[in-house]
GROMACS .gro file of N, CA, C and O in nm:
model
  336
    1UNK      N    1   2.309   0.496   0.626
    1UNK     CA    2   2.203   0.526   0.721
    1UNK      C    3   2.092   0.606   0.655
    1UNK      O    4   1.977   0.593   0.692
    2UNK      N    5   2.125   0.689   0.557
    2UNK     CA    6   2.023   0.766   0.487
    2UNK      C    7   1.920   0.677   0.421
    2UNK      O    8   1.802   0.706   0.423
    3UNK      N    9   1.964   0.563   0.361
    3UNK     CA   10   1.870   0.470   0.300
    3UNK      C   11   1.771   0.415   0.400
    3UNK      O   12   1.654   0.396   0.371
    4UNK      N   13   1.818   0.389   0.522
    4UNK     CA   14   1.728   0.338   0.626
    4UNK      C   15   1.622   0.441   0.660
    4UNK      O   16   1.507   0.408   0.684
    5UNK      N   17   1.663   0.570   0.662
    5UNK     CA   18   1.566   0.674   0.691
    5UNK      C   19   1.461   0.683   0.581
    5UNK      O   20   1.344   0.701   0.608
    6UNK      N   21   1.503   0.669   0.454
    6UNK     CA   22   1.408   0.673   0.345
    6UNK      C   23   1.311   0.556   0.353
    6UNK      O   24   1.193   0.571   0.329
    7UNK      N   25   1.360   0.438   0.386
    7UNK     CA   26   1.275   0.321   0.395
    7UNK      C   27   1.173   0.336   0.507
    7UNK      O   28   1.062   0.289   0.497
    8UNK      N   29   1.212   0.400   0.617
    8UNK     CA   30   1.120   0.414   0.730
    8UNK      C   31   1.004   0.508   0.696
    8UNK      O   32   0.903   0.506   0.764
    9UNK      N   33   1.019   0.591   0.591
    9UNK     CA   34   0.913   0.682   0.552
    9UNK      C   35   0.807   0.615   0.467
    9UNK      O   36   0.704   0.674   0.441
   10UNK      N   37   0.832   0.493   0.420
   10UNK     CA   38   0.736   0.424   0.333
   10UNK      C   39   0.607   0.394   0.412
   10UNK      O   40   0.610   0.339   0.520
   11UNK      N   41   0.496   0.433   0.352
   11UNK     CA   42   0.366   0.401   0.410
   11UNK      C   43   0.302   0.294   0.323
   11UNK      O   44   0.283   0.314   0.204
   12UNK      N   45   0.271   0.180   0.383
   12UNK     CA   46   0.219   0.065   0.310
   12UNK      C   47   0.071   0.047   0.344
   12UNK      O   48   0.034   0.038   0.461
   13UNK      N   49  -0.011   0.040   0.239
   13UNK     CA   50  -0.156   0.025   0.254
   13UNK      C   51  -0.198  -0.106   0.188
   13UNK      O   52  -0.172  -0.128   0.071
   14UNK      N   53  -0.263  -0.192   0.266
   14UNK     CA   54  -0.307  -0.323   0.218
   14UNK      C   55  -0.458  -0.320   0.193
   14UNK      O   56  -0.534  -0.276   0.279
   15UNK      N   57  -0.499  -0.369   0.077
   15UNK     CA   58  -0.639  -0.390   0.045
   15UNK      C   59  -0.667  -0.537   0.072
   15UNK      O   60  -0.616  -0.625   0.002
   16UNK      N   61  -0.746  -0.567   0.177
   16UNK     CA   62  -0.764  -0.705   0.223
   16UNK      C   63  -0.911  -0.740   0.242
   16UNK      O   64  -0.992  -0.654   0.275
   17UNK      N   65  -0.944  -0.870   0.225
   17UNK     CA   66  -1.080  -0.912   0.257
   17UNK      C   67  -1.102  -0.903   0.407
   17UNK      O   68  -1.013  -0.934   0.486
   18UNK      N   69  -1.220  -0.856   0.446
   18UNK     CA   70  -1.249  -0.837   0.589
   18UNK      C   71  -1.397  -0.862   0.612
   18UNK      O   72  -1.481  -0.787   0.562
   19UNK      N   73  -1.430  -0.969   0.681
   19UNK     CA   74  -1.570  -1.001   0.707
   19UNK      C   75  -1.644  -1.024   0.577
   19UNK      O   76  -1.601  -1.102   0.493
   20UNK      N   77  -1.754  -0.952   0.557
   20UNK     CA   78  -1.832  -0.962   0.434
   20UNK      C   79  -1.790  -0.860   0.329
   20UNK      O   80  -1.859  -0.844   0.228
   21UNK      N   81  -1.682  -0.787   0.354
   21UNK     CA   82  -1.640  -0.683   0.261
   21UNK      C   83  -1.489  -0.678   0.249
   21UNK      O   84  -1.421  -0.781   0.256
   22UNK      N   85  -1.439  -0.558   0.233
   22UNK     CA   86  -1.296  -0.534   0.213
   22UNK      C   87  -1.254  -0.417   0.300
   22UNK      O   88  -1.335  -0.332   0.335
   23UNK      N   89  -1.125  -0.413   0.334
   23UNK     CA   90  -1.072  -0.304   0.415
   23UNK      C   91  -0.937  -0.260   0.361
   23UNK      O   92  -0.868  -0.336   0.293
   24UNK      N   93  -0.902  -0.138   0.393
   24UNK     CA   94  -0.767  -0.088   0.370
   24UNK      C   95  -0.701  -0.077   0.507
   24UNK      O   96  -0.756  -0.013   0.597
   25UNK      N   97  -0.586  -0.141   0.520
   25UNK     CA   98  -0.515  -0.142   0.647
   25UNK      C   99  -0.375  -0.084   0.630
   25UNK      O  100  -0.312  -0.102   0.526
   26UNK      N  101  -0.330  -0.017   0.733
   26UNK     CA  102  -0.191   0.029   0.742
   26UNK      C  103  -0.139  -0.026   0.874
   26UNK      O  104  -0.184   0.016   0.981
   27UNK      N  105  -0.049  -0.122   0.865
   27UNK     CA  106  -0.004  -0.190   0.985
   27UNK      C  107  -0.121  -0.269   1.044
   27UNK      O  108  -0.187  -0.344   0.973
   28UNK      N  109  -0.149  -0.247   1.169
   28UNK     CA  110  -0.261  -0.316   1.234
   28UNK      C  111  -0.388  -0.230   1.237
   28UNK      O  112  -0.489  -0.273   1.292
   29UNK      N  113  -0.382  -0.111   1.179
   29UNK     CA  114  -0.495  -0.019   1.181
   29UNK      C  115  -0.579  -0.030   1.054
   29UNK      O  116  -0.526  -0.029   0.944
   30UNK      N  117  -0.710  -0.038   1.072
   30UNK     CA  118  -0.801  -0.032   0.958
   30UNK      C  119  -0.823   0.115   0.924
   30UNK      O  120  -0.868   0.193   1.008
   31UNK      N  121  -0.788   0.152   0.801
   31UNK     CA  122  -0.801   0.290   0.755
   31UNK      C  123  -0.942   0.316   0.704
   31UNK      O  124  -1.000   0.421   0.729
   32UNK      N  125  -0.997   0.218   0.629
   32UNK     CA  126  -1.133   0.234   0.575
   32UNK      C  127  -1.192   0.098   0.542
   32UNK      O  128  -1.119   0.001   0.522
   33UNK      N  129  -1.324   0.091   0.539
   33UNK     CA  130  -1.397  -0.030   0.504
   33UNK      C  131  -1.475  -0.006   0.375
   33UNK      O  132  -1.523   0.105   0.350
   34UNK      N  133  -1.489  -0.113   0.294
   34UNK     CA  134  -1.553  -0.102   0.163
   34UNK      C  135  -1.637  -0.225   0.135
   34UNK      O  136  -1.606  -0.334   0.184
   35UNK      N  137  -1.737  -0.208   0.053
   35UNK     CA  138  -1.823  -0.321   0.017
   35UNK      C  139  -1.760  -0.408  -0.091
   35UNK      O  140  -1.788  -0.527  -0.098
   36UNK      N  141  -1.677  -0.348  -0.178
   36UNK     CA  142  -1.621  -0.423  -0.289
   36UNK      C  143  -1.469  -0.421  -0.289
   36UNK      O  144  -1.407  -0.329  -0.234
   37UNK      N  145  -1.411  -0.520  -0.354
   37UNK     CA  146  -1.267  -0.529  -0.369
   37UNK      C  147  -1.215  -0.409  -0.449
   37UNK      O  148  -1.114  -0.348  -0.413
   38UNK      N  149  -1.286  -0.374  -0.556
   38UNK     CA  150  -1.244  -0.262  -0.641
   38UNK      C  151  -1.238  -0.131  -0.563
   38UNK      O  152  -1.144  -0.052  -0.580
   39UNK      N  153  -1.335  -0.108  -0.477
   39UNK     CA  154  -1.337   0.015  -0.399
   39UNK      C  155  -1.221   0.019  -0.299
   39UNK      O  156  -1.158   0.123  -0.280
   40UNK      N  157  -1.193  -0.095  -0.237
   40UNK     CA  158  -1.081  -0.101  -0.142
   40UNK      C  159  -0.948  -0.081  -0.213
   40UNK      O  160  -0.860  -0.011  -0.163
   41UNK      N  161  -0.934  -0.141  -0.331
   41UNK     CA  162  -0.811  -0.125  -0.408
   41UNK      C  163  -0.791   0.021  -0.448
   41UNK      O  164  -0.681   0.075  -0.438
   42UNK      N  165  -0.898   0.085  -0.493
   42UNK     CA  166  -0.889   0.226  -0.532
   42UNK      C  167  -0.847   0.312  -0.412
   42UNK      O  168  -0.766   0.404  -0.426
   43UNK      N  169  -0.901   0.282  -0.294
   43UNK     CA  170  -0.868   0.359  -0.174
   43UNK      C  171  -0.722   0.335  -0.133
   43UNK      O  172  -0.653   0.430  -0.091
   44UNK      N  173  -0.673   0.213  -0.145
   44UNK     CA  174  -0.533   0.183  -0.111
   44UNK      C  175  -0.438   0.254  -0.206
   44UNK      O  176  -0.336   0.310  -0.165
   45UNK      N  177  -0.472   0.254  -0.334
   45UNK     CA  178  -0.390   0.322  -0.435
   45UNK      C  179  -0.388   0.472  -0.409
   45UNK      O  180  -0.284   0.537  -0.414
   46UNK      N  181  -0.505   0.527  -0.379
   46UNK     CA  182  -0.515   0.670  -0.351
   46UNK      C  183  -0.431   0.707  -0.228
   46UNK      O  184  -0.362   0.809  -0.227
   47UNK      N  185  -0.435   0.623  -0.126
   47UNK     CA  186  -0.356   0.648  -0.005
   47UNK      C  187  -0.206   0.641  -0.036
   47UNK      O  188  -0.128   0.721   0.017
   48UNK      N  189  -0.165   0.548  -0.122
   48UNK     CA  190  -0.026   0.540  -0.162
   48UNK      C  191   0.019   0.664  -0.235
   48UNK      O  192   0.129   0.717  -0.211
   49UNK      N  193  -0.065   0.713  -0.325
   49UNK     CA  194  -0.034   0.837  -0.397
   49UNK      C  195  -0.028   0.956  -0.302
   49UNK      O  196   0.058   1.044  -0.317
   50UNK      N  197  -0.117   0.960  -0.205
   50UNK     CA  198  -0.118   1.070  -0.108
   50UNK      C  199   0.012   1.071  -0.028
   50UNK      O  200   0.069   1.177  -0.003
   51UNK      N  201   0.062   0.953   0.010
   51UNK     CA  202   0.189   0.945   0.082
   51UNK      C  203   0.302   1.001  -0.004
   51UNK      O  204   0.389   1.075   0.043
   52UNK      N  205   0.300   0.966  -0.133
   52UNK     CA  206   0.401   1.017  -0.226
   52UNK      C  207   0.390   1.169  -0.239
   52UNK      O  208   0.491   1.240  -0.235
   53UNK      N  209   0.271   1.219  -0.253
   53UNK     CA  210   0.250   1.363  -0.270
   53UNK      C  211   0.291   1.442  -0.148
   53UNK      O  212   0.320   1.561  -0.157
   54UNK      N  213   0.295   1.376  -0.031
   54UNK     CA  214   0.339   1.441   0.092
   54UNK      C  215   0.490   1.430   0.111
   54UNK      O  216   0.541   1.458   0.218
   55UNK      N  217   0.562   1.385   0.006
   55UNK     CA  218   0.707   1.382   0.011
   55UNK      C  219   0.768   1.252   0.057
   55UNK      O  220   0.890   1.242   0.072
   56UNK      N  221   0.688   1.150   0.078
   56UNK     CA  222   0.741   1.021   0.124
   56UNK      C  223   0.726   0.915   0.017
   56UNK      O  224   0.712   0.944  -0.102
   57UNK      N  225   0.733   0.792   0.060
   57UNK     CA  226   0.712   0.678  -0.027
   57UNK      C  227   0.581   0.612   0.011
   57UNK      O  228   0.550   0.598   0.129
   58UNK      N  229   0.504   0.571  -0.088
   58UNK     CA  230   0.378   0.502  -0.063
   58UNK      C  231   0.377   0.369  -0.135
   58UNK      O  232   0.445   0.351  -0.236
   59UNK      N  233   0.301   0.276  -0.082
   59UNK     CA  234   0.287   0.146  -0.146
   59UNK      C  235   0.146   0.094  -0.123
   59UNK      O  236   0.094   0.101  -0.013
   60UNK      N  237   0.087   0.041  -0.230
   60UNK     CA  238  -0.042  -0.026  -0.222
   60UNK      C  239  -0.018  -0.174  -0.247
   60UNK      O  240   0.040  -0.211  -0.349
   61UNK      N  241  -0.060  -0.257  -0.152
   61UNK     CA  242  -0.049  -0.402  -0.165
   61UNK      C  243  -0.191  -0.455  -0.180
   61UNK      O  244  -0.272  -0.445  -0.088
   62UNK      N  245  -0.219  -0.509  -0.299
   62UNK     CA  246  -0.354  -0.553  -0.331
   62UNK      C  247  -0.362  -0.705  -0.316
   62UNK      O  248  -0.283  -0.778  -0.375
   63UNK      N  249  -0.458  -0.750  -0.235
   63UNK     CA  250  -0.473  -0.892  -0.203
   63UNK      C  251  -0.589  -0.954  -0.281
   63UNK      O  252  -0.685  -0.887  -0.316
   64UNK      N  253  -0.578  -1.084  -0.302
   64UNK     CA  254  -0.688  -1.164  -0.359
   64UNK      C  255  -0.790  -1.192  -0.249
   64UNK      O  256  -0.764  -1.170  -0.131
   65UNK      N  257  -0.903  -1.248  -0.289
   65UNK     CA  258  -1.007  -1.278  -0.190
   65UNK      C  259  -0.964  -1.386  -0.092
   65UNK      O  260  -1.019  -1.396   0.017
   66UNK      N  261  -0.860  -1.465  -0.126
   66UNK     CA  262  -0.811  -1.567  -0.032
   66UNK      C  263  -0.700  -1.512   0.058
   66UNK      O  264  -0.641  -1.585   0.137
   67UNK      N  265  -0.670  -1.382   0.044
   67UNK     CA  266  -0.571  -1.317   0.129
   67UNK      C  267  -0.431  -1.310   0.071
   67UNK      O  268  -0.346  -1.238   0.122
   68UNK      N  269  -0.403  -1.386  -0.035
   68UNK     CA  270  -0.271  -1.383  -0.095
   68UNK      C  271  -0.249  -1.250  -0.168
   68UNK      O  272  -0.343  -1.191  -0.221
   69UNK      N  273  -0.123  -1.207  -0.173
   69UNK     CA  274  -0.090  -1.084  -0.244
   69UNK      C  275  -0.103  -1.108  -0.394
   69UNK      O  276  -0.050  -1.204  -0.447
   70UNK      N  277  -0.177  -1.021  -0.459
   70UNK     CA  278  -0.196  -1.027  -0.604
   70UNK      C  279  -0.103  -0.931  -0.675
   70UNK      O  280  -0.050  -0.960  -0.781
   71UNK      N  281  -0.083  -0.812  -0.617
   71UNK     CA  282  -0.006  -0.708  -0.683
   71UNK      C  283   0.045  -0.608  -0.580
   71UNK      O  284  -0.022  -0.582  -0.480
   72UNK      N  285   0.164  -0.552  -0.607
   72UNK     CA  286   0.218  -0.445  -0.525
   72UNK      C  287   0.251  -0.327  -0.615
   72UNK      O  288   0.305  -0.344  -0.723
   73UNK      N  289   0.216  -0.208  -0.569
   73UNK     CA  290   0.246  -0.086  -0.645
   73UNK      C  291   0.317   0.010  -0.552
   73UNK      O  292   0.270   0.037  -0.442
   74UNK      N  293   0.430   0.061  -0.599
   74UNK     CA  294   0.510   0.153  -0.519
   74UNK      C  295   0.506   0.291  -0.582
   74UNK      O  296   0.516   0.305  -0.703
   75UNK      N  297   0.492   0.393  -0.497
   75UNK     CA  298   0.483   0.531  -0.542
   75UNK      C  299   0.593   0.614  -0.475
   75UNK      O  300   0.614   0.603  -0.357
   76UNK      N  301   0.660   0.693  -0.554
   76UNK     CA  302   0.771   0.774  -0.504
   76UNK      C  303   0.902   0.716  -0.552
   76UNK      O  304   0.906   0.609  -0.613
   77UNK      N  305   1.009   0.784  -0.524
   77UNK     CA  306   1.141   0.743  -0.572
   77UNK      C  307   1.204   0.647  -0.472
   77UNK      O  308   1.242   0.687  -0.362
   78UNK      N  309   1.212   0.520  -0.510
   78UNK     CA  310   1.282   0.423  -0.426
   78UNK      C  311   1.431   0.455  -0.428
   78UNK      O  312   1.482   0.506  -0.528
   79UNK      N  313   1.501   0.424  -0.320
   79UNK     CA  314   1.645   0.442  -0.322
   79UNK      C  315   1.706   0.358  -0.435
   79UNK      O  316   1.660   0.248  -0.462
   80UNK      N  317   1.807   0.412  -0.501
   80UNK     CA  318   1.871   0.341  -0.611
   80UNK      C  319   1.948   0.219  -0.559
   80UNK      O  320   2.004   0.223  -0.450
   81UNK      N  321   1.946   0.112  -0.638
   81UNK     CA  322   2.026  -0.006  -0.605
   81UNK      C  323   2.173   0.031  -0.619
   81UNK      O  324   2.213   0.101  -0.711
   82UNK      N  325   2.253  -0.020  -0.529
   82UNK     CA  326   2.397   0.003  -0.533
   82UNK      C  327   2.461  -0.114  -0.603
   82UNK      O  328   2.437  -0.229  -0.569
   83UNK      N  329   2.541  -0.083  -0.706
   83UNK     CA  330   2.609  -0.189  -0.779
   83UNK      C  331   2.710  -0.257  -0.689
   83UNK      O  332   2.781  -0.193  -0.613
   84UNK      N  333   2.715  -0.391  -0.698
   84UNK     CA  334   2.806  -0.465  -0.610
   84UNK      C  335   2.901  -0.542  -0.679
   84UNK      O  336   2.972  -0.587  -0.738
   0.00000   0.00000   0.00000
């Protein structure tokens, strides 16, 4: 059950194309809007680091201009895999 609690603390920030620009979203909420992909990616990464610095887990999911995931970055200590 402890692993489930750790997973629930993960904050995931998506850098996505939005209208004529880019946005950073967490769930269904738009956190910030940006003119360029690079600026949105930097903001998503910064938000992921901020979540880690606050004692939780953070993740930045960076999307391509067509909406597909290009890269995922995780910040903080993920729970260790259990050998099976």
